[in-house]
Amino acid sequence: MILTITMNPSVDISYPLAKFNINDINRVKDVRKTAGGKGLNVTRGIKYSGIDVLASGIVGGTTGEYIQKKLTENDIKYDFYITKQESRNCIAILHEGNQTEILESGPVLTEQDVIHFFNHYQTLLSQAKVITISGSLPQGFPVNFYVQLIEKANKNNIPVLLDSSGNMLHEVLISQNKPYLIKPNKSELQQILQVNIDEQNIDSLISAVNHPLLDNIAFVIVSLGKNGAFARCHGQYYRVTIPRINVVNPVGSGDVTLAGLAVGIHQNEPVEVMLKRAMTMGMLNTMESQTGFVNMQNYDGYFQQVVVQQVMDK
Ligand code: ADP
């Protein structure tokens, strides 16, 4: 089973409007509400791939109940720590080809919540073969909290796939407790390493993934949007190229890519297959209007078109 961790999930609300009237009333007919948060996109990607998955993290209040209701509707198993605070709403207003977002920062949690969640997490470890951790931490959690989750998983020999950024990722990279895999996109990697990466230049990519901050991480997968990915896997380098496709909504592609990587590791797939799977999942997500959804009927056709090429360091 794959355990996915989403520490600050949300009810994602989308309001499509022909015109967005500022300082006036806007009436919406086609409201869409989904269980949101990067880790829940990962969860759906794993579920669509037919692998047993359990979603965990923290929810609370009526919003938290709604998140669980939506997961139940999708037949997704979950076991959250329930806090007394209310989970957040995130609103996307889709208007005139634009997307205006209003994102609540979410509940401010207490030291007790930190302790209770950590205990809850420990009770789930015996079921997990692979763990994914995605997104940011709720307010009130220490910035190095992911280090603690990874340390516990490593002690239990469970590989952790981490998709986070900024301070939370930095804390992990400078710690002794390394995740098994990270999947930054190019701008996240540039920001964390404080370097410029030329994605057309193999030397630039190799030098980035060999940065000392990334030492002792078995898999570093740099996703490059329409240009596929570059990966360092157990000391070997791979350039992954993907076909040109019609993109409807790229939001959440990185999350669904992580789902593909988690499935590949869970199934002990060869690196080439795992990378092709991950890219195919990312592409399928970009072809759907709904964030974090994929149509698996198109999987085989796109999988065949992904090219994985091993490259050598000079
Ligand atoms: P993130 O969503 O984390 O920023 P990326 O934008 O790199 O991550 O996207 C992750 C993966 O999704 C890519 O490696 C690719 O497989 C797919 N993808 C994303 N954007 C596009 C695009 N414009 N065209 C084709 N595939 C895409």
Tab-separated table of C-alpha atoms and ligand atoms in Angstrom:
chain	number	residue	atom	x	y	z
A	1	MET	CA	0.000	0.000	0.000
A	2	ILE	CA	1.116	3.556	-0.692
A	3	LEU	CA	0.536	6.102	2.068
A	4	THR	CA	0.092	9.700	0.898
A	5	ILE	CA	0.526	12.635	3.273
A	6	THR	CA	-1.327	15.921	2.711
A	7	MET	CA	-0.825	18.191	5.693
A	8	ASN	CA	-2.992	21.128	4.608
A	9	PRO	CA	-5.772	19.805	2.345
A	10	SER	CA	-8.587	22.020	1.104
A	11	VAL	CA	-11.973	22.108	-0.480
A	12	ASP	CA	-11.128	23.446	-3.938
A	13	ILE	CA	-13.971	25.491	-5.357
A	14	SER	CA	-14.053	26.574	-8.983
A	15	TYR	CA	-16.341	29.360	-10.185
A	16	PRO	CA	-16.504	29.634	-13.987
A	17	LEU	CA	-17.733	33.110	-14.994
A	18	ALA	CA	-18.246	34.584	-18.457
A	19	LYS	CA	-17.186	37.925	-16.977
A	20	PHE	CA	-15.764	38.737	-13.545
A	21	ASN	CA	-17.463	41.873	-12.215
A	22	ILE	CA	-15.306	43.601	-9.625
A	23	ASN	CA	-17.155	45.448	-6.865
A	24	ASP	CA	-20.414	43.924	-8.110
A	25	ILE	CA	-22.419	40.705	-7.769
A	26	ASN	CA	-21.246	37.606	-9.669
A	27	ARG	CA	-23.706	34.705	-9.878
A	28	VAL	CA	-22.330	31.219	-10.577
A	29	LYS	CA	-24.255	28.195	-11.847
A	30	ASP	CA	-21.644	25.499	-12.443
A	31	VAL	CA	-19.853	25.405	-9.106
A	32	ARG	CA	-17.413	22.537	-8.845
A	33	LYS	CA	-16.027	21.410	-5.477
A	34	THR	CA	-13.286	18.833	-5.064
A	35	ALA	CA	-11.002	17.525	-2.332
A	36	GLY	CA	-7.847	19.516	-3.010
A	37	GLY	CA	-4.215	19.673	-1.993
A	38	LYS	CA	-1.161	18.332	-3.819
A	39	GLY	CA	-1.121	15.077	-1.867
A	40	LEU	CA	-4.738	14.331	-2.734
A	41	ASN	CA	-3.898	14.765	-6.438
A	42	VAL	CA	-1.133	12.209	-5.876
A	43	THR	CA	-3.658	9.936	-4.170
A	44	ARG	CA	-6.065	10.056	-7.122
A	45	GLY	CA	-3.215	9.363	-9.570
A	46	ILE	CA	-2.235	6.247	-7.603
A	47	LYS	CA	-5.864	5.130	-7.318
A	48	TYR	CA	-6.361	5.467	-11.113
A	49	SER	CA	-3.249	3.313	-11.564
A	50	GLY	CA	-4.993	0.524	-9.659
A	51	ILE	CA	-2.651	0.467	-6.657
A	52	ASP	CA	-3.860	0.347	-3.058
A	53	VAL	CA	-3.530	3.828	-1.525
A	54	LEU	CA	-4.361	5.410	1.824
A	55	ALA	CA	-4.599	9.201	2.187
A	56	SER	CA	-3.568	10.783	5.468
A	57	GLY	CA	-2.789	14.223	6.843
A	58	ILE	CA	-4.869	16.633	8.890
A	59	VAL	CA	-8.470	17.732	8.407
A	60	GLY	CA	-10.962	19.472	10.643
A	61	GLY	CA	-14.397	21.036	10.960
A	62	THR	CA	-17.154	20.916	8.354
A	63	THR	CA	-14.650	21.564	5.552
A	64	GLY	CA	-12.701	18.566	6.756
A	65	GLU	CA	-15.848	16.454	6.721
A	66	TYR	CA	-16.541	17.604	3.178
A	67	ILE	CA	-13.017	16.605	2.070
A	68	GLN	CA	-13.608	13.107	3.474
A	69	LYS	CA	-17.038	12.910	1.823
A	70	LYS	CA	-15.512	13.750	-1.567
A	71	LEU	CA	-12.810	11.100	-1.118
A	72	THR	CA	-15.469	8.531	-0.207
A	73	GLU	CA	-17.354	9.425	-3.413
A	74	ASN	CA	-14.131	8.647	-5.321
A	75	ASP	CA	-13.799	5.371	-3.430
A	76	ILE	CA	-10.500	6.537	-1.905
A	77	LYS	CA	-9.470	5.226	1.502
A	78	TYR	CA	-8.336	7.783	4.087
A	79	ASP	CA	-7.272	7.950	7.706
A	80	PHE	CA	-6.699	11.565	8.737
A	81	TYR	CA	-5.844	13.021	12.094
A	82	ILE	CA	-8.862	15.171	12.951
A	83	THR	CA	-8.143	18.565	14.467
A	84	LYS	CA	-10.639	20.927	16.103
A	85	GLN	CA	-9.720	23.689	13.618
A	86	GLU	CA	-11.456	24.146	10.295
A	87	SER	CA	-9.716	22.969	7.086
A	88	ARG	CA	-9.378	25.557	4.341
A	89	ASN	CA	-11.203	26.503	1.148
A	90	CYS	CA	-9.321	27.468	-2.000
A	91	ILE	CA	-11.274	29.330	-4.655
A	92	ALA	CA	-10.419	29.583	-8.355
A	93	ILE	CA	-12.429	32.064	-10.435
A	94	LEU	CA	-12.186	31.125	-14.108
A	95	HIS	CA	-13.001	34.160	-16.207
A	96	GLU	CA	-12.197	35.469	-19.698
A	97	GLY	CA	-9.371	32.962	-20.116
A	98	ASN	CA	-7.900	33.942	-16.727
A	99	GLN	CA	-7.719	32.136	-13.419
A	100	THR	CA	-7.956	34.345	-10.321
A	101	GLU	CA	-7.255	32.376	-7.150
A	102	ILE	CA	-8.130	33.061	-3.525
A	103	LEU	CA	-6.251	30.647	-1.289
A	104	GLU	CA	-6.892	30.469	2.443
A	105	SER	CA	-3.709	29.746	4.366
A	106	GLY	CA	-5.555	27.221	6.491
A	107	PRO	CA	-5.815	26.560	10.212
A	108	VAL	CA	-3.185	27.584	12.735
A	109	LEU	CA	-2.472	24.328	14.543
A	110	THR	CA	-1.130	23.786	18.034
A	111	GLU	CA	1.783	21.895	19.559
A	112	GLN	CA	-0.754	19.257	20.646
A	113	ASP	CA	-1.813	18.823	17.000
A	114	VAL	CA	1.837	18.292	16.039
A	115	ILE	CA	2.253	15.555	18.673
A	116	HIS	CA	-1.101	13.905	17.921
A	117	PHE	CA	-0.493	13.865	14.170
A	118	PHE	CA	2.980	12.394	14.608
A	119	ASN	CA	1.552	9.603	16.773
A	120	HIS	CA	-1.195	9.019	14.221
A	121	TYR	CA	1.391	8.823	11.404
A	122	GLN	CA	3.353	6.208	13.337
A	123	THR	CA	0.286	3.990	13.609
A	124	LEU	CA	-0.028	3.974	9.797
A	125	LEU	CA	3.555	2.972	9.019
A	126	SER	CA	3.049	-0.759	9.446
A	127	GLN	CA	0.683	-0.729	6.435
A	128	ALA	CA	2.899	1.386	4.132
A	129	LYS	CA	5.331	0.086	1.511
A	130	VAL	CA	5.952	3.559	0.020
A	131	ILE	CA	5.151	7.037	1.409
A	132	THR	CA	4.595	10.255	-0.527
A	133	ILE	CA	4.733	13.655	1.160
A	134	SER	CA	3.493	16.639	-0.817
A	135	GLY	CA	2.992	20.344	-0.385
A	136	SER	CA	3.399	22.714	2.480
A	137	LEU	CA	2.967	22.417	6.227
A	138	PRO	CA	0.084	23.982	8.111
A	139	GLN	CA	0.754	27.034	10.239
A	140	GLY	CA	1.948	26.069	13.719
A	141	PHE	CA	4.061	23.135	12.495
A	142	PRO	CA	7.858	23.370	12.798
A	143	VAL	CA	9.543	23.949	9.440
A	144	ASN	CA	11.605	20.763	9.898
A	145	PHE	CA	8.544	18.548	10.485
A	146	TYR	CA	9.080	16.628	7.224
A	147	VAL	CA	12.562	15.705	8.498
A	148	GLN	CA	10.849	13.970	11.425
A	149	LEU	CA	8.408	12.107	9.163
A	150	ILE	CA	11.256	10.957	6.907
A	151	GLU	CA	13.424	9.882	9.852
A	152	LYS	CA	10.624	7.678	11.166
A	153	ALA	CA	9.980	6.165	7.712
A	154	ASN	CA	13.697	5.535	7.119
A	155	LYS	CA	13.937	3.708	10.454
A	156	ASN	CA	11.146	1.440	9.166
A	157	ASN	CA	12.826	1.023	5.736
A	158	ILE	CA	9.946	2.707	3.921
A	159	PRO	CA	11.040	4.857	0.959
A	160	VAL	CA	9.731	8.441	1.067
A	161	LEU	CA	8.999	10.439	-2.089
A	162	LEU	CA	9.016	14.127	-1.226
A	163	ASP	CA	7.484	16.892	-3.335
A	164	SER	CA	7.903	20.105	-1.403
A	165	SER	CA	9.759	23.357	-1.890
A	166	GLY	CA	11.273	26.380	-0.157
A	167	ASN	CA	12.229	26.200	3.524
A	168	MET	CA	10.558	22.832	4.126
A	169	LEU	CA	12.582	21.177	1.357
A	170	HIS	CA	15.739	22.985	2.413
A	171	GLU	CA	15.411	21.690	5.987
A	172	VAL	CA	15.230	18.150	4.618
A	173	LEU	CA	18.202	18.606	2.294
A	174	ILE	CA	20.468	19.863	5.087
A	175	SER	CA	19.397	17.095	7.468
A	176	GLN	CA	20.774	13.572	7.870
A	177	ASN	CA	17.370	12.096	7.047
A	178	LYS	CA	17.156	11.928	3.274
A	179	PRO	CA	14.087	11.046	1.258
A	180	TYR	CA	14.456	8.277	-1.335
A	181	LEU	CA	13.196	10.538	-4.115
A	182	ILE	CA	12.534	14.215	-4.741
A	183	LYS	CA	10.698	15.662	-7.737
A	184	PRO	CA	11.313	19.385	-8.019
A	185	ASN	CA	10.341	21.232	-11.185
A	186	LYS	CA	13.016	23.396	-12.768
A	187	SER	CA	12.156	26.617	-10.958
A	188	GLU	CA	11.896	24.890	-7.562
A	189	LEU	CA	15.318	23.319	-8.100
A	190	GLN	CA	16.862	26.617	-9.225
A	191	GLN	CA	15.468	28.289	-6.152
A	192	ILE	CA	16.685	25.669	-3.693
A	193	LEU	CA	20.161	25.357	-5.239
A	194	GLN	CA	20.473	29.073	-6.076
A	195	VAL	CA	21.722	28.222	-9.594
A	196	ASN	CA	20.513	28.821	-13.147
A	197	ILE	CA	19.685	25.675	-15.101
A	198	ASP	CA	19.724	25.522	-18.893
A	199	GLU	CA	17.353	22.642	-19.598
A	200	GLN	CA	18.630	22.291	-23.183
A	201	ASN	CA	22.152	21.689	-21.889
A	202	ILE	CA	22.924	18.238	-20.478
A	203	ASP	CA	26.013	19.471	-18.596
A	204	SER	CA	23.951	22.114	-16.855
A	205	LEU	CA	21.358	19.485	-15.854
A	206	ILE	CA	23.984	16.997	-14.666
A	207	SER	CA	25.737	19.633	-12.624
A	208	ALA	CA	22.440	20.658	-10.989
A	209	VAL	CA	21.419	17.123	-9.986
A	210	ASN	CA	24.944	16.538	-8.648
A	211	HIS	CA	24.808	19.556	-6.348
A	212	PRO	CA	26.092	18.572	-2.865
A	213	LEU	CA	22.714	19.480	-1.315
A	214	LEU	CA	21.231	16.524	-3.230
A	215	ASP	CA	23.824	13.995	-2.063
A	216	ASN	CA	22.537	10.657	-0.773
A	217	ILE	CA	19.140	10.938	-2.466
A	218	ALA	CA	18.720	7.898	-4.716
A	219	PHE	CA	16.291	9.492	-7.186
A	220	VAL	CA	16.324	13.160	-8.211
A	221	ILE	CA	13.665	13.715	-10.861
A	222	VAL	CA	13.558	17.230	-12.320
A	223	SER	CA	10.295	17.719	-14.164
A	224	LEU	CA	10.518	20.136	-17.090
A	225	GLY	CA	6.894	20.717	-18.158
A	226	LYS	CA	6.476	20.246	-21.925
A	227	ASN	CA	10.160	19.269	-22.138
A	228	GLY	CA	9.657	16.112	-20.069
A	229	ALA	CA	12.205	15.484	-17.337
A	230	PHE	CA	15.813	14.911	-16.395
A	231	ALA	CA	16.650	12.315	-13.773
A	232	ARG	CA	19.511	11.020	-11.701
A	233	CYS	CA	18.625	7.516	-10.544
A	234	HIS	CA	21.178	5.585	-8.484
A	235	GLY	CA	24.029	7.523	-10.114
A	236	GLN	CA	22.788	7.125	-13.727
A	237	TYR	CA	21.400	10.047	-15.745
A	238	TYR	CA	18.309	9.955	-17.933
A	239	ARG	CA	16.808	12.491	-20.327
A	240	VAL	CA	13.093	11.891	-20.798
A	241	THR	CA	11.330	13.428	-23.787
A	242	ILE	CA	7.592	13.515	-24.379
A	243	PRO	CA	5.381	14.155	-27.420
A	244	ARG	CA	3.702	17.504	-28.123
A	245	ILE	CA	0.162	17.388	-26.782
A	246	ASN	CA	-2.866	19.659	-26.443
A	247	VAL	CA	-2.768	21.034	-22.937
A	248	VAL	CA	-6.085	21.928	-21.297
A	249	ASN	CA	-4.978	22.543	-17.673
A	250	PRO	CA	-1.416	21.786	-16.499
A	251	VAL	CA	-2.133	22.447	-12.789
A	252	GLY	CA	-1.424	19.332	-10.719
A	253	SER	CA	0.735	17.627	-13.379
A	254	GLY	CA	3.692	17.441	-11.036
A	255	ASP	CA	1.507	15.766	-8.415
A	256	VAL	CA	0.228	13.134	-10.802
A	257	THR	CA	3.799	12.640	-12.040
A	258	LEU	CA	4.758	11.870	-8.433
A	259	ALA	CA	1.889	9.363	-8.313
A	260	GLY	CA	3.472	7.592	-11.315
A	261	LEU	CA	6.856	7.522	-9.595
A	262	ALA	CA	5.318	6.137	-6.389
A	263	VAL	CA	3.556	3.382	-8.330
A	264	GLY	CA	6.790	2.559	-10.194
A	265	ILE	CA	8.729	2.222	-6.934
A	266	HIS	CA	5.910	0.286	-5.276
A	267	GLN	CA	5.910	-2.168	-8.204
A	268	ASN	CA	9.744	-2.388	-8.363
A	269	GLU	CA	9.687	-1.282	-11.986
A	270	PRO	CA	12.886	-0.762	-13.987
A	271	VAL	CA	13.890	2.926	-14.001
A	272	GLU	CA	12.983	3.424	-17.680
A	273	VAL	CA	9.457	2.083	-17.154
A	274	MET	CA	8.971	4.123	-13.995
A	275	LEU	CA	10.038	7.340	-15.757
A	276	LYS	CA	7.771	6.625	-18.726
A	277	ARG	CA	4.876	5.920	-16.375
A	278	ALA	CA	5.448	9.174	-14.476
A	279	MET	CA	5.645	11.297	-17.640
A	280	THR	CA	2.553	9.665	-19.097
A	281	MET	CA	0.574	10.399	-15.934
A	282	GLY	CA	1.720	14.047	-15.970
A	283	MET	CA	0.717	14.421	-19.615
A	284	LEU	CA	-2.676	12.806	-19.060
A	285	ASN	CA	-3.348	15.301	-16.265
A	286	THR	CA	-2.627	18.275	-18.545
A	287	MET	CA	-5.299	17.023	-20.949
A	288	GLU	CA	-8.109	17.242	-18.363
A	289	SER	CA	-9.832	20.401	-17.184
A	290	GLN	CA	-10.056	19.123	-13.601
A	291	THR	CA	-6.852	19.347	-11.561
A	292	GLY	CA	-5.375	16.008	-10.557
A	293	PHE	CA	-7.612	13.847	-12.783
A	294	VAL	CA	-6.489	11.548	-15.592
A	295	ASN	CA	-8.222	9.435	-18.217
A	296	MET	CA	-6.390	6.116	-18.069
A	297	GLN	CA	-7.942	4.968	-21.366
A	298	ASN	CA	-5.310	7.080	-23.135
A	299	TYR	CA	-2.449	5.710	-21.040
A	300	ASP	CA	-0.951	3.095	-23.378
A	301	GLY	CA	-0.938	5.349	-26.450
A	302	TYR	CA	1.056	8.098	-24.715
A	303	PHE	CA	3.283	5.697	-22.758
A	304	GLN	CA	4.612	4.355	-26.098
A	305	GLN	CA	5.584	7.885	-27.174
A	306	VAL	CA	7.749	8.742	-24.160
A	307	VAL	CA	11.474	8.307	-24.850
A	308	VAL	CA	13.952	7.611	-22.046
A	309	GLN	CA	17.577	8.050	-23.003
A	310	GLN	CA	20.465	7.301	-20.690
A	311	VAL	CA	23.159	9.988	-20.883
A	312	MET	CA	26.757	9.850	-19.659
A	313	ASP	CA	28.677	12.319	-17.553
A	314	LYS	CA	31.792	13.491	-19.408
B	1	ADP	P1	4.864	20.883	-11.772
B	1	ADP	O1	3.386	20.690	-12.007
B	1	ADP	O2	5.342	20.307	-10.483
B	1	ADP	O3	5.329	22.301	-12.020
B	1	ADP	P2	5.792	20.157	-14.434
B	1	ADP	O4	5.171	21.408	-14.972
B	1	ADP	O5	7.238	19.952	-14.717
B	1	ADP	O6	5.590	19.972	-12.859
B	1	ADP	O7	4.942	18.943	-15.032
B	1	ADP	C1	5.116	17.610	-14.622
B	1	ADP	C2	4.966	16.700	-15.824
B	1	ADP	O8	3.656	16.868	-16.431
B	1	ADP	C3	5.953	16.966	-16.957
B	1	ADP	O9	7.190	16.318	-16.713
B	1	ADP	C4	5.186	16.408	-18.149
B	1	ADP	O10	5.214	14.990	-18.165
B	1	ADP	C5	3.757	16.830	-17.841
B	1	ADP	N1	3.507	18.181	-18.394
B	1	ADP	C6	3.425	19.338	-17.721
B	1	ADP	N2	3.205	20.380	-18.559
B	1	ADP	C7	3.139	19.860	-19.800
B	1	ADP	C8	2.936	20.403	-21.114
B	1	ADP	N3	2.761	21.719	-21.311
B	1	ADP	N4	2.947	19.549	-22.166
B	1	ADP	C9	3.120	18.228	-21.971
B	1	ADP	N5	3.317	17.647	-20.771
B	1	ADP	C10	3.328	18.439	-19.702
